Amino acid sequence: MTSFNRSTSRRLKKLSQIPSVWEGDRRPLSSSQTQPRDAEGKGDCILWVDGSQGIVRGMDVVAPDTGPEAVVRTLMRAMEHPHSPAKPARPQRIVVRDREIQFYLRGVLQDLDIAIDYAPELPLINELFRSFGEILDSQIPDLPPQFAQALQEKAFAIWEASPWEFLEEQQILSIEINKWDVGKLYASVMGMLGMEYGILLYRSEDSLKQFRAAVLRDEDSQGRLEEAFLKQDCLFLTFERSEETDEFEDEGDLADLPLSEIDPTFGNIHPLEGLRSVLYDEEALVVFVALESLNRFIRDHRRQLYGDSFPSLNHRYRITLPQCNEATKTVSVTVSTMPELAAELEEMAGLDIEDGDLGESSSVFRSLRDDLIPEDSFLSLGVVSWEMLEYLRQGVTYHPVGEIQQVGDGLPVILIQTSRPRGKTVIEHLEAAGGLKAICFNPGADPFDGNNYDLGLLQTQNDELFLFGEFLDDDPIHVEARKKWNQRCKNTKGYCGLIIAKGLTGSARGNPQLRDMMALFEARSLSPKDLGIGTLQLVPQLQFE
């Protein structure tokens, strides 16, 4: 049996001994004290109370398989660092209702002059745990128990269907239900930008438009954005990284995680209720019907939705309800695309720019991704002299873009230094996308911390956008580098380059030599106006305790 160090025993004996009786116990935290020990998997509560004064001195929650040492640790805190208003002290007598705990404490506390007794009932602790049980019983579950499994299954079906691969947020689908006081829901799919994944189910077209207009109008005001967010009128499903996932793991794209590491979250936003992560019975049925009909629509029309245009489609489905008290066991639902509303929202956001240099589609870029450049890469904005450029063109994988006039001190380049294997992967991905088309710096903003960013973007020939760097807009070093970049691009009439180099972990880190260069991609430099996507906003994430 483990015992205290002698120094610990001497320290505890210095505490004044008060003429009181303390009760101690360890019980499972469940909504009913008649349930088995780990019925709800919430852990065990350890409680130490001063029966003479009627106050709680120490409390802790531990995993059910934690050993008896946890009881002693909580008792030590109750003696040395008790909850207010109690003062540090040790009791004359301790009473427990568990024989094993009694014998264990007698062995551990034998040098502290504390009597350890047994009693079959602990009235004060019984009352406290009864109160805990009432609190747990009164808690409303996030999902109605009878619909929870069915909703989880529909959510995971949405995740596996990945509608964000081909539907943008402004490409709205109407879901006509005509039941439970719901006429139509307007579904907006989040995820194409790789930031937040989920489905927003607006209860009205007006609510959807008002939120979009508010975001565009108040994009520079953190407080107004939060207010606009809470004024939405919608049900939602979002996907988050599972709590079981190692919090120190690399924070990559959520879409790259296996299904086992994804948790769906349901909830409601309303101007008068705010945001809550709870669905009541009727709301749960509405969301179930919406997700099931949406899944079927995606399955039936995936090929048409993958096209460059947003076609006019509609399909009627009969959805069987999960077990419920409804008189009618099925609901007829019609899902339709809304190309006119999508065009209106694109026009509202200024996404209907026609620019022959950027492609024929009014929605130029299918996605913004951050999975091309390894996170630990060394990144710099610089210039390669014209003489060095000739050596590079002959000695590395070279992708030209046109004839570049040799004006100024050289070709402006973005240098990305990583490991050789990762560098090869980056090169292969760029080549698979048809090569590099353009390099751009575009404004970005995080409305919740007030920071503005200069986002470095790579546009590939297949019109995908990849993030390669995030720079604070007011960073003096970056501001100076950008000035030089802009002037050099002006000298070359918009030509620039991307260099992929190896040697990140060697002596050449931060200063790669010619032998470290792996590839040169020449490209055009685009201004934010040329790119035409506006300021990129960080979308608020729906996270709950």
Coordinates of C-alpha atoms in Angstrom, one line a residue:
M1 CA 0.0 0.0 0.0
T2 CA 1.3 3.4 -0.9
S3 CA 1.8 5.8 2.0
F4 CA 2.7 9.4 2.5
N5 CA 6.3 10.6 2.4
R6 CA 7.5 11.5 5.9
S7 CA 7.8 15.2 4.9
T8 CA 4.1 15.1 3.7
S9 CA 3.0 13.5 7.0
R10 CA 4.8 16.2 9.0
R11 CA 3.3 19.0 6.8
L12 CA -0.3 17.6 7.3
K13 CA 0.2 17.2 11.1
K14 CA 1.1 20.9 11.3
L15 CA -2.5 21.7 10.3
S16 CA -4.7 22.5 13.2
Q17 CA -7.0 19.6 14.2
I18 CA -10.6 20.7 14.6
P19 CA -13.2 18.8 16.6
S20 CA -15.4 17.9 13.6
V21 CA -16.5 14.8 11.8
W22 CA -16.0 14.7 8.0
E23 CA -18.0 12.4 5.7
G24 CA -16.4 11.1 2.6
D25 CA -17.7 9.0 -0.3
R26 CA -17.2 8.1 -4.0
R27 CA -20.2 7.5 -6.2
P28 CA -20.9 7.3 -9.9
L29 CA -22.3 10.4 -11.5
S30 CA -25.5 9.3 -13.1
S31 CA -28.9 10.7 -13.4
S32 CA -30.3 7.9 -11.2
Q33 CA -28.5 6.5 -8.2
T34 CA -30.0 3.1 -9.1
Q35 CA -28.2 2.8 -12.4
P36 CA -25.0 0.7 -12.7
R37 CA -21.7 2.4 -12.0
D38 CA -20.7 3.6 -15.4
A39 CA -24.2 3.5 -17.0
E40 CA -23.7 7.0 -18.5
G41 CA -19.9 7.1 -18.7
K42 CA -19.7 10.4 -16.7
G43 CA -17.2 9.2 -14.1
D44 CA -17.2 9.0 -10.3
C45 CA -17.6 11.9 -8.0
I46 CA -15.5 12.0 -4.8
L47 CA -16.9 14.2 -2.1
W48 CA -15.6 15.3 1.3
V49 CA -17.9 17.3 3.6
D50 CA -17.7 18.7 7.1
G51 CA -20.8 17.2 8.8
S52 CA -20.4 19.5 11.8
Q53 CA -20.4 22.7 9.8
G54 CA -22.5 21.4 6.8
I55 CA -20.1 22.6 4.1
V56 CA -18.3 20.9 1.2
R57 CA -14.5 21.0 1.7
G58 CA -13.4 19.1 -1.4
M59 CA -14.9 17.5 -4.5
D60 CA -13.5 15.9 -7.7
V61 CA -14.7 13.8 -10.6
V62 CA -12.5 10.9 -11.8
A63 CA -12.7 8.1 -14.3
P64 CA -14.5 5.0 -12.9
D65 CA -11.4 2.9 -13.2
T66 CA -9.2 5.3 -11.2
G67 CA -7.7 3.7 -8.1
P68 CA -8.4 4.6 -4.4
E69 CA -5.5 7.0 -4.4
A70 CA -7.9 9.5 -5.9
V71 CA -10.0 9.5 -2.7
V72 CA -6.8 10.4 -0.7
R73 CA -5.8 13.2 -3.2
T74 CA -9.2 14.8 -2.8
L75 CA -9.0 14.5 1.0
M76 CA -5.6 16.2 1.0
R77 CA -7.1 19.1 -0.9
A78 CA -10.0 19.2 1.5
M79 CA -7.5 19.6 4.3
E80 CA -4.9 21.9 2.8
H81 CA -6.9 23.8 0.2
P82 CA -10.6 23.5 1.0
H83 CA -13.4 25.2 -0.8
S84 CA -14.4 28.6 0.6
P85 CA -15.4 29.5 3.3
A86 CA -13.6 26.6 5.0
K87 CA -10.1 27.0 6.4
P88 CA -7.1 24.6 6.2
A89 CA -7.5 21.9 8.9
R90 CA -7.6 18.2 9.6
P91 CA -10.5 16.5 11.3
Q92 CA -10.6 14.4 14.4
R93 CA -12.8 11.8 12.8
I94 CA -13.7 10.6 9.3
V95 CA -16.8 8.5 8.4
V96 CA -17.2 6.5 5.2
R97 CA -19.7 4.0 4.0
D98 CA -17.4 1.8 2.0
R99 CA -15.3 -0.8 4.0
E100 CA -12.6 -0.9 1.3
I101 CA -12.1 2.9 1.5
Q102 CA -12.2 2.7 5.3
F103 CA -9.3 0.1 5.5
Y104 CA -7.4 1.9 2.8
L105 CA -7.6 5.3 4.6
R106 CA -6.6 3.7 7.9
G107 CA -3.4 2.5 6.4
V108 CA -2.6 5.7 4.6
L109 CA -3.6 8.1 7.4
Q110 CA -2.2 6.2 10.4
D111 CA 0.3 8.9 11.3
L112 CA -2.2 11.8 11.3
D113 CA -4.2 11.0 14.5
I114 CA -7.5 10.8 12.6
A115 CA -10.1 8.2 13.5
I116 CA -11.5 6.4 10.4
D117 CA -15.0 4.9 11.1
Y118 CA -17.7 3.2 9.1
A119 CA -21.4 4.1 8.8
P120 CA -23.9 2.4 6.5
E121 CA -25.5 5.8 5.7
L122 CA -24.1 9.3 5.3
P123 CA -27.1 11.7 5.5
L124 CA -25.4 14.9 4.3
I125 CA -23.7 13.2 1.4
N126 CA -26.9 11.3 0.5
E127 CA -28.7 14.6 0.2
L128 CA -26.0 16.2 -1.9
F129 CA -25.9 13.3 -4.4
R130 CA -29.7 13.4 -4.5
S131 CA -29.5 17.0 -5.5
F132 CA -26.9 16.2 -8.2
G133 CA -29.2 13.5 -9.5
E134 CA -32.1 15.9 -9.8
I135 CA -29.9 18.4 -11.7
L136 CA -28.8 15.7 -14.1
D137 CA -32.4 14.5 -14.5
S138 CA -33.5 18.0 -15.4
Q139 CA -30.9 18.4 -18.1
I140 CA -32.3 18.4 -21.7
P141 CA -30.4 16.1 -24.0
D142 CA -28.9 17.6 -27.2
L143 CA -31.2 15.4 -29.3
P144 CA -34.5 13.7 -28.4
P145 CA -33.4 10.1 -27.4
Q146 CA -35.9 8.5 -29.8
F147 CA -34.4 10.3 -32.8
A148 CA -30.7 10.6 -31.8
Q149 CA -29.4 7.5 -33.6
A150 CA -31.4 8.2 -36.8
L151 CA -30.1 11.8 -36.9
Q152 CA -26.6 10.7 -36.4
E153 CA -26.9 8.2 -39.2
K154 CA -28.3 10.9 -41.6
A155 CA -25.5 13.3 -40.6
F156 CA -22.8 10.8 -41.4
A157 CA -24.5 10.0 -44.7
I158 CA -24.2 13.8 -45.5
W159 CA -20.5 13.7 -44.5
E160 CA -19.8 10.8 -46.8
A161 CA -21.8 12.4 -49.7
S162 CA -19.6 15.5 -49.3
P163 CA -21.9 18.0 -51.1
W164 CA -19.4 20.8 -50.5
E165 CA -17.2 19.3 -53.2
F166 CA -19.6 20.6 -55.9
L167 CA -22.1 23.0 -54.1
E168 CA -21.1 26.5 -53.1
E169 CA -22.7 28.3 -50.2
Q170 CA -24.8 30.6 -52.4
Q171 CA -26.2 27.6 -54.5
I172 CA -29.3 27.2 -52.4
L173 CA -31.6 24.1 -52.4
S174 CA -35.2 24.5 -51.3
I175 CA -36.7 21.6 -49.3
E176 CA -40.5 21.8 -49.3
I177 CA -41.9 19.9 -46.3
N178 CA -45.3 21.5 -45.5
K179 CA -45.5 19.9 -42.0
W180 CA -44.8 20.9 -38.4
D181 CA -45.5 24.5 -39.3
V182 CA -42.6 24.4 -41.8
G183 CA -43.3 25.2 -45.4
K184 CA -39.9 25.3 -47.1
L185 CA -36.4 25.2 -45.8
Y186 CA -33.5 26.8 -47.7
A187 CA -30.4 24.7 -47.5
S188 CA -26.9 26.3 -47.8
V189 CA -24.0 23.9 -47.9
M190 CA -20.8 25.0 -46.2
G191 CA -17.4 23.5 -46.8
M192 CA -16.1 24.4 -50.3
L193 CA -13.6 26.8 -48.7
G194 CA -12.3 24.0 -46.4
M195 CA -13.0 26.1 -43.3
E196 CA -16.4 25.0 -41.8
Y197 CA -18.4 22.0 -42.9
G198 CA -22.2 21.6 -42.5
I199 CA -25.7 22.5 -43.7
L200 CA -27.6 25.6 -42.7
L201 CA -31.4 25.1 -43.1
Y202 CA -33.0 28.6 -43.2
R203 CA -36.6 28.8 -42.3
S204 CA -37.2 31.7 -44.8
E205 CA -35.6 33.1 -47.9
D206 CA -35.6 36.5 -46.3
S207 CA -33.5 35.4 -43.3
L208 CA -30.9 33.9 -45.7
K209 CA -30.8 37.2 -47.8
Q210 CA -30.6 39.4 -44.7
F211 CA -27.7 37.5 -43.2
R212 CA -25.8 37.6 -46.5
A213 CA -26.4 41.3 -46.9
A214 CA -25.4 42.0 -43.2
V215 CA -22.1 40.1 -43.6
L216 CA -21.3 42.1 -46.8
R217 CA -22.3 45.4 -45.2
D218 CA -20.6 44.9 -41.9
E219 CA -17.6 42.8 -42.8
D220 CA -15.2 45.1 -41.0
S221 CA -17.1 45.3 -37.8
Q222 CA -16.7 42.3 -35.4
G223 CA -19.6 43.3 -33.2
R224 CA -22.1 43.7 -36.0
L225 CA -21.0 40.4 -37.6
E226 CA -21.7 38.6 -34.3
E227 CA -25.1 40.3 -34.1
A228 CA -25.9 39.4 -37.7
F229 CA -24.9 35.8 -37.0
L230 CA -27.3 35.5 -34.1
K231 CA -30.1 37.1 -36.1
Q232 CA -30.3 34.2 -38.4
D233 CA -33.4 32.0 -38.4
C234 CA -32.2 28.5 -39.2
L235 CA -31.6 25.0 -38.0
F236 CA -28.1 23.7 -38.6
L237 CA -25.8 20.6 -38.8
T238 CA -22.1 21.2 -38.5
F239 CA -19.2 18.8 -38.3
E240 CA -16.3 19.1 -35.9
R241 CA -13.2 17.2 -34.9
S242 CA -14.0 14.5 -32.3
E243 CA -13.1 15.3 -28.7
E244 CA -11.2 12.0 -28.6
T245 CA -8.8 13.2 -31.3
D246 CA -5.4 14.2 -30.0
E247 CA -5.6 17.9 -29.4
F248 CA -1.9 18.2 -30.3
E249 CA -2.3 16.6 -33.7
D250 CA -1.6 18.7 -36.8
E251 CA -4.7 20.8 -37.5
G252 CA -5.3 19.8 -41.1
D253 CA -8.4 20.0 -43.2
L254 CA -11.3 18.4 -41.4
A255 CA -12.3 16.7 -44.7
D256 CA -9.1 14.6 -44.6
L257 CA -10.0 12.9 -41.3
P258 CA -11.6 9.5 -41.1
L259 CA -15.3 9.2 -40.2
S260 CA -14.4 7.9 -36.7
E261 CA -12.8 11.3 -35.9
I262 CA -15.8 13.4 -37.0
D263 CA -18.6 14.5 -34.7
P264 CA -21.9 16.0 -36.0
T265 CA -23.5 18.9 -34.0
F266 CA -27.1 19.9 -34.4
G267 CA -28.8 23.1 -33.3
N268 CA -30.9 26.1 -33.8
I269 CA -30.3 29.8 -34.3
H270 CA -33.2 32.3 -33.9
P271 CA -33.1 36.1 -33.3
L272 CA -35.1 35.8 -30.0
E273 CA -33.5 32.5 -28.8
G274 CA -29.9 33.0 -29.9
L275 CA -27.9 29.9 -30.5
R276 CA -28.6 26.6 -28.8
S277 CA -27.1 23.1 -29.5
V278 CA -30.4 21.4 -28.6
L279 CA -33.1 20.1 -30.9
Y280 CA -36.6 19.5 -29.6
D281 CA -38.9 16.8 -31.0
E282 CA -40.5 18.6 -33.9
E283 CA -37.2 20.3 -34.8
A284 CA -35.5 16.9 -34.8
L285 CA -38.1 15.5 -37.2
V286 CA -37.8 18.5 -39.5
V287 CA -34.0 18.1 -39.6
F288 CA -34.3 14.3 -40.1
V289 CA -36.7 14.8 -43.1
A290 CA -34.5 17.6 -44.6
L291 CA -31.3 15.6 -44.3
E292 CA -32.8 12.4 -45.7
S293 CA -34.4 14.2 -48.7
L294 CA -31.1 16.1 -49.3
N295 CA -29.1 12.9 -49.3
R296 CA -31.4 11.3 -51.8
F297 CA -31.3 14.4 -54.0
I298 CA -27.5 14.5 -54.0
R299 CA -27.4 10.8 -54.8
D300 CA -29.8 11.2 -57.8
H301 CA -28.4 14.4 -59.3
R302 CA -24.7 14.3 -58.3
R303 CA -23.6 14.3 -62.0
Q304 CA -25.7 17.4 -62.9
L305 CA -24.6 19.3 -59.8
Y306 CA -20.9 18.7 -60.6
G307 CA -21.2 20.8 -63.7
D308 CA -20.0 24.4 -64.1
S309 CA -23.5 25.8 -64.1
F310 CA -26.1 25.4 -61.4
P311 CA -29.0 23.7 -63.2
S312 CA -32.7 23.8 -62.5
L313 CA -33.6 20.5 -60.9
N314 CA -36.4 19.2 -58.7
H315 CA -37.3 15.8 -57.3
R316 CA -40.1 14.6 -55.0
Y317 CA -39.5 12.0 -52.3
R318 CA -41.6 10.2 -49.7
I319 CA -39.7 10.0 -46.5
T320 CA -40.5 7.4 -43.8
L321 CA -40.4 9.0 -40.3
P322 CA -38.4 7.3 -37.5
Q323 CA -40.4 5.9 -34.6
C324 CA -42.7 8.7 -33.4
N325 CA -46.3 9.4 -32.3
E326 CA -47.2 11.0 -35.6
A327 CA -50.5 9.7 -37.2
T328 CA -48.9 9.8 -40.6
K329 CA -45.7 7.8 -40.9
T330 CA -44.4 9.3 -44.1
V331 CA -44.0 12.8 -45.5
S332 CA -43.8 13.9 -49.1
V333 CA -40.9 16.3 -49.7
T334 CA -39.8 18.2 -52.8
V335 CA -36.2 19.3 -53.2
S336 CA -35.4 21.9 -55.9
T337 CA -32.3 23.9 -56.9
M338 CA -32.7 27.7 -56.9
P339 CA -30.5 29.0 -59.7
E340 CA -32.2 32.4 -59.8
L341 CA -31.6 32.9 -56.0
A342 CA -28.0 31.7 -56.4
A343 CA -27.5 34.3 -59.2
E344 CA -29.0 37.0 -57.0
L345 CA -26.7 36.1 -54.1
E346 CA -23.6 36.0 -56.4
E347 CA -24.5 39.4 -57.7
M348 CA -25.0 40.7 -54.1
A349 CA -21.5 39.4 -53.2
G350 CA -19.9 40.7 -56.4
L351 CA -19.1 37.2 -57.7
D352 CA -20.6 37.7 -61.2
I353 CA -17.4 39.3 -62.6
E354 CA -16.8 38.6 -66.2
D355 CA -13.1 38.5 -67.0
G356 CA -11.8 36.7 -70.1
D357 CA -8.4 36.4 -68.5
L358 CA -9.8 34.4 -65.6
G359 CA -12.1 32.0 -67.3
E360 CA -15.6 31.9 -68.7
S361 CA -17.4 30.8 -65.5
S362 CA -18.9 33.5 -63.3
S363 CA -17.9 31.4 -60.3
V364 CA -14.2 31.2 -61.2
F365 CA -12.8 29.2 -58.4
R366 CA -14.2 25.9 -57.2
S367 CA -12.4 25.9 -53.9
L368 CA -9.9 27.5 -51.6
R369 CA -7.6 24.9 -50.2
D370 CA -4.7 24.9 -47.7
D371 CA -3.5 21.4 -48.2
L372 CA -0.8 22.0 -50.9
I373 CA 2.0 23.6 -49.0
P374 CA 3.4 21.8 -45.9
E375 CA 2.7 23.8 -42.8
D376 CA 6.3 23.8 -41.5
S377 CA 7.8 25.0 -44.8
F378 CA 10.1 28.0 -45.0
L379 CA 8.6 30.8 -47.0
S380 CA 10.0 33.9 -48.5
L381 CA 9.3 36.6 -51.0
G382 CA 12.3 37.5 -53.1
V383 CA 14.0 37.8 -56.4
V384 CA 16.1 35.6 -58.6
S385 CA 18.7 37.4 -60.8
W386 CA 18.4 37.0 -64.5
E387 CA 21.7 35.1 -64.6
M388 CA 20.6 32.7 -61.9
L389 CA 17.3 32.3 -63.6
E390 CA 19.0 30.8 -66.7
Y391 CA 20.8 28.3 -64.5
L392 CA 17.6 27.3 -62.8
R393 CA 15.7 26.8 -66.1
Q394 CA 18.4 24.4 -67.2
G395 CA 18.9 22.5 -63.9
V396 CA 15.5 21.9 -62.4
T397 CA 12.0 20.9 -63.3
Y398 CA 10.9 23.9 -65.3
H399 CA 7.4 25.1 -66.3
P400 CA 7.6 28.3 -68.5
V401 CA 4.7 30.6 -69.0
G402 CA 5.9 32.9 -71.8
E403 CA 8.7 35.2 -72.9
I404 CA 9.7 37.4 -70.0
Q405 CA 11.5 40.7 -70.6
Q406 CA 14.6 41.1 -68.5
V407 CA 13.8 44.4 -66.8
G408 CA 14.9 45.3 -63.3
D409 CA 17.0 43.2 -60.9
G410 CA 15.4 39.8 -61.7
L411 CA 12.3 37.7 -61.6
P412 CA 10.1 38.1 -58.4
V413 CA 9.6 34.7 -56.8
I414 CA 7.9 33.0 -54.0
L415 CA 10.4 30.5 -52.4
I416 CA 9.0 27.5 -50.6
Q417 CA 11.6 25.3 -48.9
T418 CA 10.5 21.9 -47.5
S419 CA 11.8 18.4 -47.3
R420 CA 12.7 16.5 -50.5
P421 CA 9.7 14.1 -50.3
R422 CA 7.2 16.8 -49.5
G423 CA 8.7 19.0 -52.3
K424 CA 8.2 16.2 -54.8
T425 CA 4.5 15.9 -53.6
V426 CA 3.9 19.6 -54.1
I427 CA 5.4 19.5 -57.6
E428 CA 3.3 16.5 -58.6
H429 CA 0.1 18.1 -57.4
L430 CA 0.9 21.3 -59.3
E431 CA 1.6 19.3 -62.4
A432 CA -1.5 17.2 -62.0
A433 CA -3.5 20.5 -61.9
G434 CA -2.1 21.6 -65.2
G435 CA 0.7 23.7 -63.7
L436 CA 0.7 27.1 -62.0
K437 CA -1.4 29.9 -63.6
A438 CA -1.1 32.8 -61.2
I439 CA 0.2 34.1 -57.9
C440 CA -1.9 36.6 -55.9
F441 CA -2.0 38.4 -52.6
N442 CA -5.6 38.9 -51.5
P443 CA -7.0 40.6 -48.4
G444 CA -8.4 38.4 -45.6
A445 CA -10.0 39.2 -42.3
D446 CA -10.8 37.6 -39.0
P447 CA -13.8 39.6 -37.7
F448 CA -13.6 38.1 -34.2
D449 CA -10.1 39.1 -33.3
G450 CA -10.1 42.2 -35.5
N451 CA -6.9 41.2 -37.5
N452 CA -6.6 41.8 -41.2
Y453 CA -4.4 39.5 -43.3
D454 CA -2.6 39.5 -46.6
L455 CA -3.3 36.0 -48.0
G456 CA -0.8 34.4 -50.4
L457 CA -2.7 32.4 -53.0
L458 CA -1.6 30.1 -55.9
Q459 CA -4.0 29.6 -58.8
T460 CA -3.5 26.5 -60.8
Q461 CA -4.5 26.0 -64.4
N462 CA -7.7 24.1 -63.4
D463 CA -8.8 27.3 -61.5
E464 CA -8.2 25.9 -58.0
L465 CA -6.9 28.3 -55.3
F466 CA -4.3 27.2 -52.8
L467 CA -3.3 29.1 -49.7
F468 CA 0.5 29.3 -49.3
G469 CA 0.8 32.0 -46.6
E470 CA -1.0 34.2 -44.1
F471 CA 0.7 37.5 -43.3
L472 CA -0.5 40.1 -40.8
D473 CA -1.5 43.2 -42.9
D474 CA 0.4 45.6 -40.7
D475 CA 3.6 43.5 -40.3
P476 CA 6.3 45.9 -41.3
I477 CA 8.6 43.2 -42.7
H478 CA 5.9 41.8 -44.9
V479 CA 4.7 45.3 -46.0
E480 CA 8.2 46.1 -47.2
A481 CA 8.5 42.7 -49.0
R482 CA 5.2 43.3 -50.7
K483 CA 6.2 46.7 -51.9
K484 CA 9.3 45.2 -53.6
W485 CA 7.2 42.4 -55.0
N486 CA 4.7 44.7 -56.5
Q487 CA 7.4 46.9 -58.1
R488 CA 9.3 43.9 -59.5
C489 CA 6.1 42.5 -60.9
K490 CA 5.4 45.8 -62.5
N491 CA 8.9 45.8 -64.1
T492 CA 8.3 42.3 -65.6
K493 CA 4.8 43.2 -66.7
G494 CA 3.1 40.8 -64.4
Y495 CA 5.5 37.8 -64.6
C496 CA 6.7 36.0 -61.5
G497 CA 7.6 32.6 -60.3
L498 CA 7.3 29.9 -57.7
I499 CA 10.4 27.9 -56.6
I500 CA 10.2 24.7 -54.7
A501 CA 13.4 23.8 -52.8
K502 CA 14.6 21.1 -50.5
G503 CA 16.9 21.2 -47.5
L504 CA 14.5 22.4 -44.8
T505 CA 16.2 20.5 -42.0
G506 CA 19.8 20.9 -43.1
S507 CA 22.4 23.6 -43.1
A508 CA 20.7 25.3 -46.1
R509 CA 17.5 26.0 -44.1
G510 CA 16.4 29.5 -45.0
N511 CA 19.1 30.0 -47.6
P512 CA 18.8 27.2 -50.2
Q513 CA 21.5 27.0 -52.8
L514 CA 21.2 26.1 -56.5
R515 CA 21.7 22.4 -55.7
D516 CA 18.6 22.6 -53.4
M517 CA 16.3 23.9 -56.0
M518 CA 13.8 21.3 -57.2
A519 CA 11.3 23.1 -59.5
L520 CA 10.5 26.5 -61.1
F521 CA 7.0 27.4 -62.0
E522 CA 6.6 30.7 -63.9
A523 CA 3.3 32.4 -63.6
R524 CA 1.4 35.7 -63.8
S525 CA 0.9 38.0 -60.9
L526 CA -2.7 39.0 -60.2
S527 CA -4.0 41.9 -58.1
P528 CA -7.0 41.3 -55.8
K529 CA -9.1 43.2 -58.3
D530 CA -8.1 40.8 -61.1
L531 CA -8.8 37.9 -58.8
G532 CA -12.2 39.3 -58.0
I533 CA -13.2 37.3 -54.9
G534 CA -13.2 40.2 -52.4
T535 CA -12.0 40.1 -48.8
L536 CA -12.1 36.5 -47.5
Q537 CA -13.8 36.3 -44.1
L538 CA -13.1 33.7 -41.5
V539 CA -16.5 32.0 -41.0
P540 CA -17.6 31.8 -37.3
Q541 CA -17.5 28.1 -36.1
L542 CA -20.3 26.7 -34.1
Q543 CA -18.6 25.0 -31.1
F544 CA -20.2 24.0 -27.8
E545 CA -18.9 22.8 -24.5

